[in-house]
PDB file of C-alpha atoms in Angstrom:
ATOM      1  CA  MET A 148      18.851   5.694 -16.482  1.00  0.00           C
ATOM      2  CA  THR A 149      15.064   5.400 -16.365  1.00  0.00           C
ATOM      3  CA  HIS A 150      13.363   7.947 -14.113  1.00  0.00           C
ATOM      4  CA  PRO A 151      11.329   6.297 -11.305  1.00  0.00           C
ATOM      5  CA  ALA A 152       8.103   7.876 -12.580  1.00  0.00           C
ATOM      6  CA  GLU A 153       8.803   6.567 -16.081  1.00  0.00           C
ATOM      7  CA  ALA A 154       9.464   3.095 -14.699  1.00  0.00           C
ATOM      8  CA  LEU A 155       6.163   3.195 -12.822  1.00  0.00           C
ATOM      9  CA  LEU A 156       4.303   4.377 -15.912  1.00  0.00           C
ATOM     10  CA  ASP A 157       5.831   1.537 -17.925  1.00  0.00           C
ATOM     11  CA  ARG A 158       4.679  -0.919 -15.277  1.00  0.00           C
ATOM     12  CA  TRP A 159       1.169   0.543 -15.335  1.00  0.00           C
ATOM     13  CA  LEU A 160       1.003   0.343 -19.139  1.00  0.00           C
ATOM     14  CA  ALA A 161       1.979  -3.327 -19.003  1.00  0.00           C
ATOM     15  CA  ASP A 162      -0.709  -4.033 -16.406  1.00  0.00           C
ATOM     16  CA  ALA A 163      -3.335  -1.913 -18.159  1.00  0.00           C
ATOM     17  CA  SER A 164      -2.820  -3.809 -21.405  1.00  0.00           C
ATOM     18  CA  LEU A 165      -3.738  -7.007 -19.537  1.00  0.00           C
ATOM     19  CA  LEU A 166      -6.557  -5.508 -17.484  1.00  0.00           C
ATOM     20  CA  ALA A 167      -8.254  -3.633 -20.299  1.00  0.00           C
ATOM     21  CA  PRO A 168      -6.851  -4.792 -23.646  1.00  0.00           C
ATOM     22  CA  ASP A 169      -9.588  -3.066 -25.643  1.00  0.00           C
ATOM     23  CA  ALA A 170      -9.198   0.351 -24.001  1.00  0.00           C
ATOM     24  CA  GLY A 171      -6.183   1.330 -26.072  1.00  0.00           C
ATOM     25  CA  ARG A 172      -2.931   3.112 -25.326  1.00  0.00           C
ATOM     26  CA  ASP A 173      -4.411   6.617 -25.065  1.00  0.00           C
ATOM     27  CA  LEU A 174      -6.747   5.588 -22.241  1.00  0.00           C
ATOM     28  CA  TRP A 175      -4.013   3.533 -20.569  1.00  0.00           C
ATOM     29  CA  LEU A 176      -1.699   6.541 -20.664  1.00  0.00           C
ATOM     30  CA  ALA A 177      -4.360   8.926 -19.392  1.00  0.00           C
ATOM     31  CA  GLU A 178      -5.119   6.668 -16.431  1.00  0.00           C
ATOM     32  CA  GLY A 179      -1.435   6.125 -15.701  1.00  0.00           C
ATOM     33  CA  SER A 180      -0.845   9.870 -15.662  1.00  0.00           C
ATOM     34  CA  LEU A 181      -3.776  10.333 -13.291  1.00  0.00           C
ATOM     35  CA  LEU A 182      -2.407   7.642 -10.979  1.00  0.00           C
ATOM     36  CA  LEU A 183       1.050   9.198 -10.863  1.00  0.00           C
ATOM     37  CA  ARG A 184      -0.380  12.660 -10.211  1.00  0.00           C
ATOM     38  CA  GLY A 185      -2.384  11.284  -7.319  1.00  0.00           C
ATOM     39  CA  TRP A 186       0.595   9.529  -5.791  1.00  0.00           C
ATOM     40  CA  SER A 187       2.699  12.704  -6.151  1.00  0.00           C
ATOM     41  CA  GLU A 188       0.413  15.179  -4.357  1.00  0.00           C
ATOM     42  CA  PRO A 189       2.240  17.674  -2.101  1.00  0.00           C
ATOM     43  CA  GLN A 190       0.582  16.641   1.190  1.00  0.00           C
ATOM     44  CA  ARG A 191       2.174  13.191   0.970  1.00  0.00           C
ATOM     45  CA  ARG A 192       5.392  12.183   2.691  1.00  0.00           C
ATOM     46  CA  TYR A 193       5.111   8.416   3.128  1.00  0.00           C
ATOM     47  CA  HIS A 194       2.153   7.611   0.863  1.00  0.00           C
ATOM     48  CA  THR A 195       4.130   8.552  -2.230  1.00  0.00           C
ATOM     49  CA  THR A 196       5.422   6.837  -5.354  1.00  0.00           C
ATOM     50  CA  GLU A 197       8.183   5.428  -3.116  1.00  0.00           C
ATOM     51  CA  HIS A 198       5.571   3.501  -1.128  1.00  0.00           C
ATOM     52  CA  LEU A 199       3.863   2.411  -4.349  1.00  0.00           C
ATOM     53  CA  THR A 200       7.200   1.179  -5.726  1.00  0.00           C
ATOM     54  CA  GLU A 201       7.874  -0.756  -2.522  1.00  0.00           C
ATOM     55  CA  VAL A 202       4.433  -2.369  -2.593  1.00  0.00           C
ATOM     56  CA  LEU A 203       4.907  -3.449  -6.205  1.00  0.00           C
ATOM     57  CA  ALA A 204       8.379  -4.819  -5.418  1.00  0.00           C
ATOM     58  CA  ALA A 205       6.974  -6.774  -2.466  1.00  0.00           C
ATOM     59  CA  LEU A 206       4.257  -8.196  -4.720  1.00  0.00           C
ATOM     60  CA  ASP A 207       6.912  -9.207  -7.245  1.00  0.00           C
ATOM     61  CA  GLU A 208       8.767 -11.043  -4.471  1.00  0.00           C
ATOM     62  CA  LEU A 209       5.594 -12.820  -3.401  1.00  0.00           C
ATOM     63  CA  GLN A 210       4.832 -13.846  -6.974  1.00  0.00           C
ATOM     64  CA  GLU A 211       8.356 -15.174  -7.456  1.00  0.00           C
ATOM     65  CA  ALA A 212       7.931 -17.169  -4.228  1.00  0.00           C
ATOM     66  CA  GLY A 213       4.722 -18.727  -5.529  1.00  0.00           C
ATOM     67  CA  ALA A 214       2.326 -16.973  -3.156  1.00  0.00           C
ATOM     68  CA  VAL A 215       0.276 -15.780  -6.140  1.00  0.00           C
ATOM     69  CA  ASP A 216       0.018 -16.858  -9.753  1.00  0.00           C
ATOM     70  CA  ALA A 217       0.174 -14.424 -12.667  1.00  0.00           C
ATOM     71  CA  GLY A 218      -3.545 -13.628 -12.653  1.00  0.00           C
ATOM     72  CA  GLU A 219      -3.683 -13.133  -8.900  1.00  0.00           C
ATOM     73  CA  ALA A 220      -0.571 -10.984  -9.048  1.00  0.00           C
ATOM     74  CA  LEU A 221      -2.210  -8.736 -11.647  1.00  0.00           C
ATOM     75  CA  VAL A 222      -5.217  -8.211  -9.376  1.00  0.00           C
ATOM     76  CA  ALA A 223      -2.918  -7.571  -6.411  1.00  0.00           C
ATOM     77  CA  ARG A 224      -0.862  -5.011  -8.344  1.00  0.00           C
ATOM     78  CA  THR A 225      -4.059  -3.254  -9.409  1.00  0.00           C
ATOM     79  CA  VAL A 226      -5.059  -2.952  -5.766  1.00  0.00           C
ATOM     80  CA  GLY A 227      -1.578  -1.579  -5.149  1.00  0.00           C
ATOM     81  CA  TRP A 228      -2.007   1.067  -7.826  1.00  0.00           C
ATOM     82  CA  TYR A 229      -5.258   2.362  -6.348  1.00  0.00           C
ATOM     83  CA  HIS A 230      -5.105   1.645  -2.612  1.00  0.00           C
ATOM     84  CA  ASP A 231      -3.820   5.084  -1.573  1.00  0.00           C
ATOM     85  CA  LEU A 232      -4.877   7.061  -4.621  1.00  0.00           C
ATOM     86  CA  ALA A 233      -6.999   9.276  -2.369  1.00  0.00           C
ATOM     87  CA  TYR A 234      -4.885  10.390   0.561  1.00  0.00           C
ATOM     88  CA  ASP A 235      -5.557  13.282   2.927  1.00  0.00           C
ATOM     89  CA  PRO A 236      -3.886  13.027   6.361  1.00  0.00           C
ATOM     90  CA  ARG A 237      -6.666  15.167   7.840  1.00  0.00           C
ATOM     91  CA  ALA A 238      -9.505  12.970   6.567  1.00  0.00           C
ATOM     92  CA  ALA A 239     -11.720  10.962   8.901  1.00  0.00           C
ATOM     93  CA  GLN A 240     -10.628   7.398   9.589  1.00  0.00           C
ATOM     94  CA  GLY A 241     -11.513   5.152   6.673  1.00  0.00           C
ATOM     95  CA  SER A 242     -12.334   7.996   4.323  1.00  0.00           C
ATOM     96  CA  ASN A 243      -9.154   7.675   2.259  1.00  0.00           C
ATOM     97  CA  GLU A 244      -9.543   3.944   1.721  1.00  0.00           C
ATOM     98  CA  HIS A 245     -13.229   4.158   0.796  1.00  0.00           C
ATOM     99  CA  ARG A 246     -12.594   7.082  -1.562  1.00  0.00           C
ATOM    100  CA  SER A 247      -9.736   5.142  -3.144  1.00  0.00           C
ATOM    101  CA  ALA A 248     -11.950   2.073  -3.544  1.00  0.00           C
ATOM    102  CA  THR A 249     -14.637   4.174  -5.240  1.00  0.00           C
ATOM    103  CA  LEU A 250     -12.064   5.707  -7.574  1.00  0.00           C
ATOM    104  CA  ALA A 251     -10.758   2.244  -8.431  1.00  0.00           C
ATOM    105  CA  ARG A 252     -14.251   0.970  -9.230  1.00  0.00           C
ATOM    106  CA  ASP A 253     -15.186   3.984 -11.349  1.00  0.00           C
ATOM    107  CA  HIS A 254     -11.918   4.197 -13.253  1.00  0.00           C
ATOM    108  CA  LEU A 255     -11.553   0.479 -13.908  1.00  0.00           C
ATOM    109  CA  HIS A 256     -15.130   0.284 -15.195  1.00  0.00           C
ATOM    110  CA  ARG A 257     -14.364   3.233 -17.466  1.00  0.00           C
ATOM    111  CA  LEU A 258     -11.413   1.282 -18.886  1.00  0.00           C
ATOM    112  CA  GLY A 259     -13.646  -1.732 -19.482  1.00  0.00           C
ATOM    113  CA  VAL A 260     -12.200  -4.047 -16.830  1.00  0.00           C
ATOM    114  CA  ASP A 261     -14.434  -7.041 -16.106  1.00  0.00           C
ATOM    115  CA  ASP A 262     -16.774  -6.873 -13.099  1.00  0.00           C
ATOM    116  CA  ARG A 263     -15.149  -9.748 -11.212  1.00  0.00           C
ATOM    117  CA  THR A 264     -11.754  -8.069 -11.275  1.00  0.00           C
ATOM    118  CA  VAL A 265     -13.243  -4.702 -10.327  1.00  0.00           C
ATOM    119  CA  ASP A 266     -15.009  -6.274  -7.346  1.00  0.00           C
ATOM    120  CA  ALA A 267     -11.794  -7.964  -6.206  1.00  0.00           C
ATOM    121  CA  VAL A 268      -9.810  -4.736  -6.504  1.00  0.00           C
ATOM    122  CA  GLU A 269     -12.410  -2.741  -4.600  1.00  0.00           C
ATOM    123  CA  ALA A 270     -12.441  -5.322  -1.780  1.00  0.00           C
ATOM    124  CA  GLY A 271      -8.661  -5.330  -1.661  1.00  0.00           C
ATOM    125  CA  VAL A 272      -8.462  -1.564  -1.354  1.00  0.00           C
ATOM    126  CA  VAL A 273     -11.005  -1.512   1.486  1.00  0.00           C
ATOM    127  CA  MET A 274      -9.039  -4.260   3.276  1.00  0.00           C
ATOM    128  CA  THR A 275      -6.053  -1.903   3.591  1.00  0.00           C
ATOM    129  CA  LEU A 276      -8.115   0.243   5.959  1.00  0.00           C
ATOM    130  CA  ASP A 277      -7.226  -1.908   8.953  1.00  0.00           C
ATOM    131  CA  HIS A 278      -5.639  -5.143   7.640  1.00  0.00           C
ATOM    132  CA  GLU A 279      -8.015  -6.954   9.965  1.00  0.00           C
ATOM    133  CA  GLY A 280      -9.701 -10.301  10.008  1.00  0.00           C
ATOM    134  CA  PRO A 281      -8.851 -13.679   8.527  1.00  0.00           C
ATOM    135  CA  GLY A 282      -7.771 -13.954   4.949  1.00  0.00           C
ATOM    136  CA  GLU A 283     -10.767 -13.246   2.740  1.00  0.00           C
ATOM    137  CA  GLY A 284     -10.707 -12.610  -0.952  1.00  0.00           C
ATOM    138  CA  GLY A 285      -8.135 -15.217  -1.818  1.00  0.00           C
ATOM    139  CA  ALA A 286      -4.445 -15.169  -2.553  1.00  0.00           C
ATOM    140  CA  ALA A 287      -4.451 -11.745  -4.225  1.00  0.00           C
ATOM    141  CA  THR A 288      -5.905 -10.044  -1.152  1.00  0.00           C
ATOM    142  CA  ASP A 289      -3.481 -11.888   1.126  1.00  0.00           C
ATOM    143  CA  ALA A 290      -0.590 -10.701  -1.033  1.00  0.00           C
ATOM    144  CA  VAL A 291      -1.793  -7.086  -0.901  1.00  0.00           C
ATOM    145  CA  HIS A 292      -2.177  -7.340   2.873  1.00  0.00           C
ATOM    146  CA  ASP A 293       1.443  -8.425   3.207  1.00  0.00           C
ATOM    147  CA  ALA A 294       2.911  -6.103   0.586  1.00  0.00           C
ATOM    148  CA  ASP A 295       1.280  -3.047   2.160  1.00  0.00           C
ATOM    149  CA  LEU A 296       2.838  -4.089   5.494  1.00  0.00           C
ATOM    150  CA  TRP A 297       6.235  -4.918   3.982  1.00  0.00           C
ATOM    151  CA  ILE A 298       7.514  -1.601   5.351  1.00  0.00           C
ATOM    152  CA  LEU A 299       7.340  -3.041   8.874  1.00  0.00           C
ATOM    153  CA  SER A 300      10.130  -5.419   7.874  1.00  0.00           C
ATOM    154  CA  ALA A 301      12.282  -2.811   6.138  1.00  0.00           C
ATOM    155  CA  PRO A 302      15.977  -2.388   7.039  1.00  0.00           C
ATOM    156  CA  PRO A 303      16.432  -0.128  10.099  1.00  0.00           C
ATOM    157  CA  LEU A 304      17.383   3.013   8.149  1.00  0.00           C
ATOM    158  CA  ARG A 305      14.361   2.697   5.848  1.00  0.00           C
ATOM    159  CA  TYR A 306      12.095   1.992   8.805  1.00  0.00           C
ATOM    160  CA  ALA A 307      13.386   5.117  10.556  1.00  0.00           C
ATOM    161  CA  ALA A 308      12.768   7.148   7.387  1.00  0.00           C
ATOM    162  CA  TYR A 309       9.244   5.691   7.141  1.00  0.00           C
ATOM    163  CA  ARG A 310       8.497   6.732  10.714  1.00  0.00           C
ATOM    164  CA  ALA A 311       9.764  10.245  10.002  1.00  0.00           C
ATOM    165  CA  GLN A 312       7.675  10.454   6.836  1.00  0.00           C
ATOM    166  CA  VAL A 313       4.510   9.418   8.683  1.00  0.00           C
ATOM    167  CA  ARG A 314       5.207  12.024  11.359  1.00  0.00           C
ATOM    168  CA  GLU A 315       5.589  14.691   8.653  1.00  0.00           C
ATOM    169  CA  GLU A 316       2.230  13.703   7.147  1.00  0.00           C
ATOM    170  CA  TYR A 317       0.684  14.241  10.569  1.00  0.00           C
ATOM    171  CA  ALA A 318       2.598  17.408  11.416  1.00  0.00           C
ATOM    172  CA  HIS A 319      -0.750  19.049  12.267  1.00  0.00           C
ATOM    173  CA  VAL A 320      -1.228  16.586  15.170  1.00  0.00           C
ATOM    174  CA  PRO A 321       0.365  17.509  18.543  1.00  0.00           C
ATOM    175  CA  GLU A 322       3.135  15.179  19.702  1.00  0.00           C
ATOM    176  CA  ASP A 323       1.235  13.628  22.611  1.00  0.00           C
ATOM    177  CA  ALA A 324      -1.798  12.916  20.457  1.00  0.00           C
ATOM    178  CA  PHE A 325       0.376  11.517  17.668  1.00  0.00           C
ATOM    179  CA  ARG A 326       2.164   9.167  20.074  1.00  0.00           C
ATOM    180  CA  ALA A 327      -1.142   7.940  21.473  1.00  0.00           C
ATOM    181  CA  GLY A 328      -2.561   7.404  18.003  1.00  0.00           C
ATOM    182  CA  ARG A 329       0.550   5.631  16.772  1.00  0.00           C
ATOM    183  CA  LEU A 330       0.529   3.358  19.821  1.00  0.00           C
ATOM    184  CA  GLY A 331      -3.118   2.600  19.116  1.00  0.00           C
ATOM    185  CA  VAL A 332      -2.229   1.393  15.623  1.00  0.00           C
ATOM    186  CA  MET A 333       1.159  -0.260  16.090  1.00  0.00           C
ATOM    187  CA  GLY A 334       0.503  -1.881  19.475  1.00  0.00           C
ATOM    188  CA  PRO A 335      -2.274  -4.176  18.233  1.00  0.00           C
ATOM    189  CA  LEU A 336      -0.212  -5.007  15.139  1.00  0.00           C
ATOM    190  CA  ALA A 337       2.731  -6.073  17.268  1.00  0.00           C
ATOM    191  CA  ALA A 338       0.406  -8.146  19.469  1.00  0.00           C
ATOM    192  CA  ARG A 339      -0.908 -10.222  16.579  1.00  0.00           C
ATOM    193  CA  GLU A 340       0.028 -13.876  16.642  1.00  0.00           C
ATOM    194  CA  ARG A 341       0.692 -13.624  12.921  1.00  0.00           C
ATOM    195  CA  LEU A 342       1.578 -10.395  11.144  1.00  0.00           C
ATOM    196  CA  TYR A 343       1.654 -11.710   7.589  1.00  0.00           C
ATOM    197  CA  ARG A 344      -0.812 -13.973   5.790  1.00  0.00           C
ATOM    198  CA  THR A 345       1.378 -15.575   3.127  1.00  0.00           C
ATOM    199  CA  GLU A 346       3.868 -18.258   4.068  1.00  0.00           C
ATOM    200  CA  HIS A 347       6.711 -16.441   2.315  1.00  0.00           C
ATOM    201  CA  ALA A 348       6.188 -13.166   4.157  1.00  0.00           C
ATOM    202  CA  HIS A 349       5.650 -14.979   7.444  1.00  0.00           C
ATOM    203  CA  ALA A 350       8.926 -16.852   6.997  1.00  0.00           C
ATOM    204  CA  HIS A 351      11.053 -14.037   5.592  1.00  0.00           C
ATOM    205  CA  TRP A 352       9.641 -10.721   6.870  1.00  0.00           C
ATOM    206  CA  ASP A 353       8.129 -11.447  10.278  1.00  0.00           C
ATOM    207  CA  ALA A 354      11.286 -11.463  12.424  1.00  0.00           C
ATOM    208  CA  ARG A 355      12.562  -8.140  11.069  1.00  0.00           C
ATOM    209  CA  ALA A 356       9.114  -6.585  11.390  1.00  0.00           C
ATOM    210  CA  ARG A 357       8.785  -7.567  15.032  1.00  0.00           C
ATOM    211  CA  LEU A 358      12.188  -6.110  15.861  1.00  0.00           C
ATOM    212  CA  ASN A 359      11.213  -2.819  14.222  1.00  0.00           C
ATOM    213  CA  LEU A 360       7.854  -2.753  15.982  1.00  0.00           C
ATOM    214  CA  GLN A 361       9.340  -3.550  19.388  1.00  0.00           C
ATOM    215  CA  ALA A 362      11.922  -0.773  19.037  1.00  0.00           C
ATOM    216  CA  GLU A 363       9.322   1.774  17.953  1.00  0.00           C
ATOM    217  CA  LEU A 364       6.862   0.848  20.692  1.00  0.00           C
ATOM    218  CA  ALA A 365       9.572   1.104  23.328  1.00  0.00           C
ATOM    219  CA  GLU A 366      10.395   4.605  22.106  1.00  0.00           C
ATOM    220  CA  LEU A 367       6.743   5.671  21.930  1.00  0.00           C
ATOM    221  CA  ARG A 368       6.165   4.518  25.530  1.00  0.00           C
ATOM    222  CA  ARG A 369       9.235   6.291  26.853  1.00  0.00           C
ATOM    223  CA  PRO A 370       8.282   9.245  29.122  1.00  0.00           C
TER     224      PRO A 370
END
């Protein structure tokens, strides 16, 4: 049986060979090892290789449904690889996403990825800061938006585990402050007329996501 980390590295090598065909296997491997180290840091509980695997699986589903073509899917997966590469639960709001975007730009340029792709990846990473605004950046960005929020539509047991993992990442935050902060994030999400940008996610993930959100918000508001 293939170890999850090995499966992720194989996926990265396949993507890297398309993104930067002239870089060569040694550079692809070095970057893949750096990515996996980042995603495996000890302060992480939710933003781990499990989350990365789920994002990539959601992107695969969206590609199979026709939400993105092969080229757009490659850009979207690259955003997935880098979008939480920098992750410190104690960092100021937006710091993690902007640091991750800078890392993506620097590392992809070092591999020799073309400027247009690098720009698209950087914009996609920054978008994950708040998942706000209308769809900008095309189908790849829309797919990343939805894949990063796939967890909202997860089966109840996985959603409960996700909530517990997020709470563990913010163990340094007192319970009252955590509840207020969580309400401040999840309440506006639940109030959106449309959670997901792609037609596939809207049709297949929205109902489950709203049930999960409603249940969590009811619990957070309970005295």
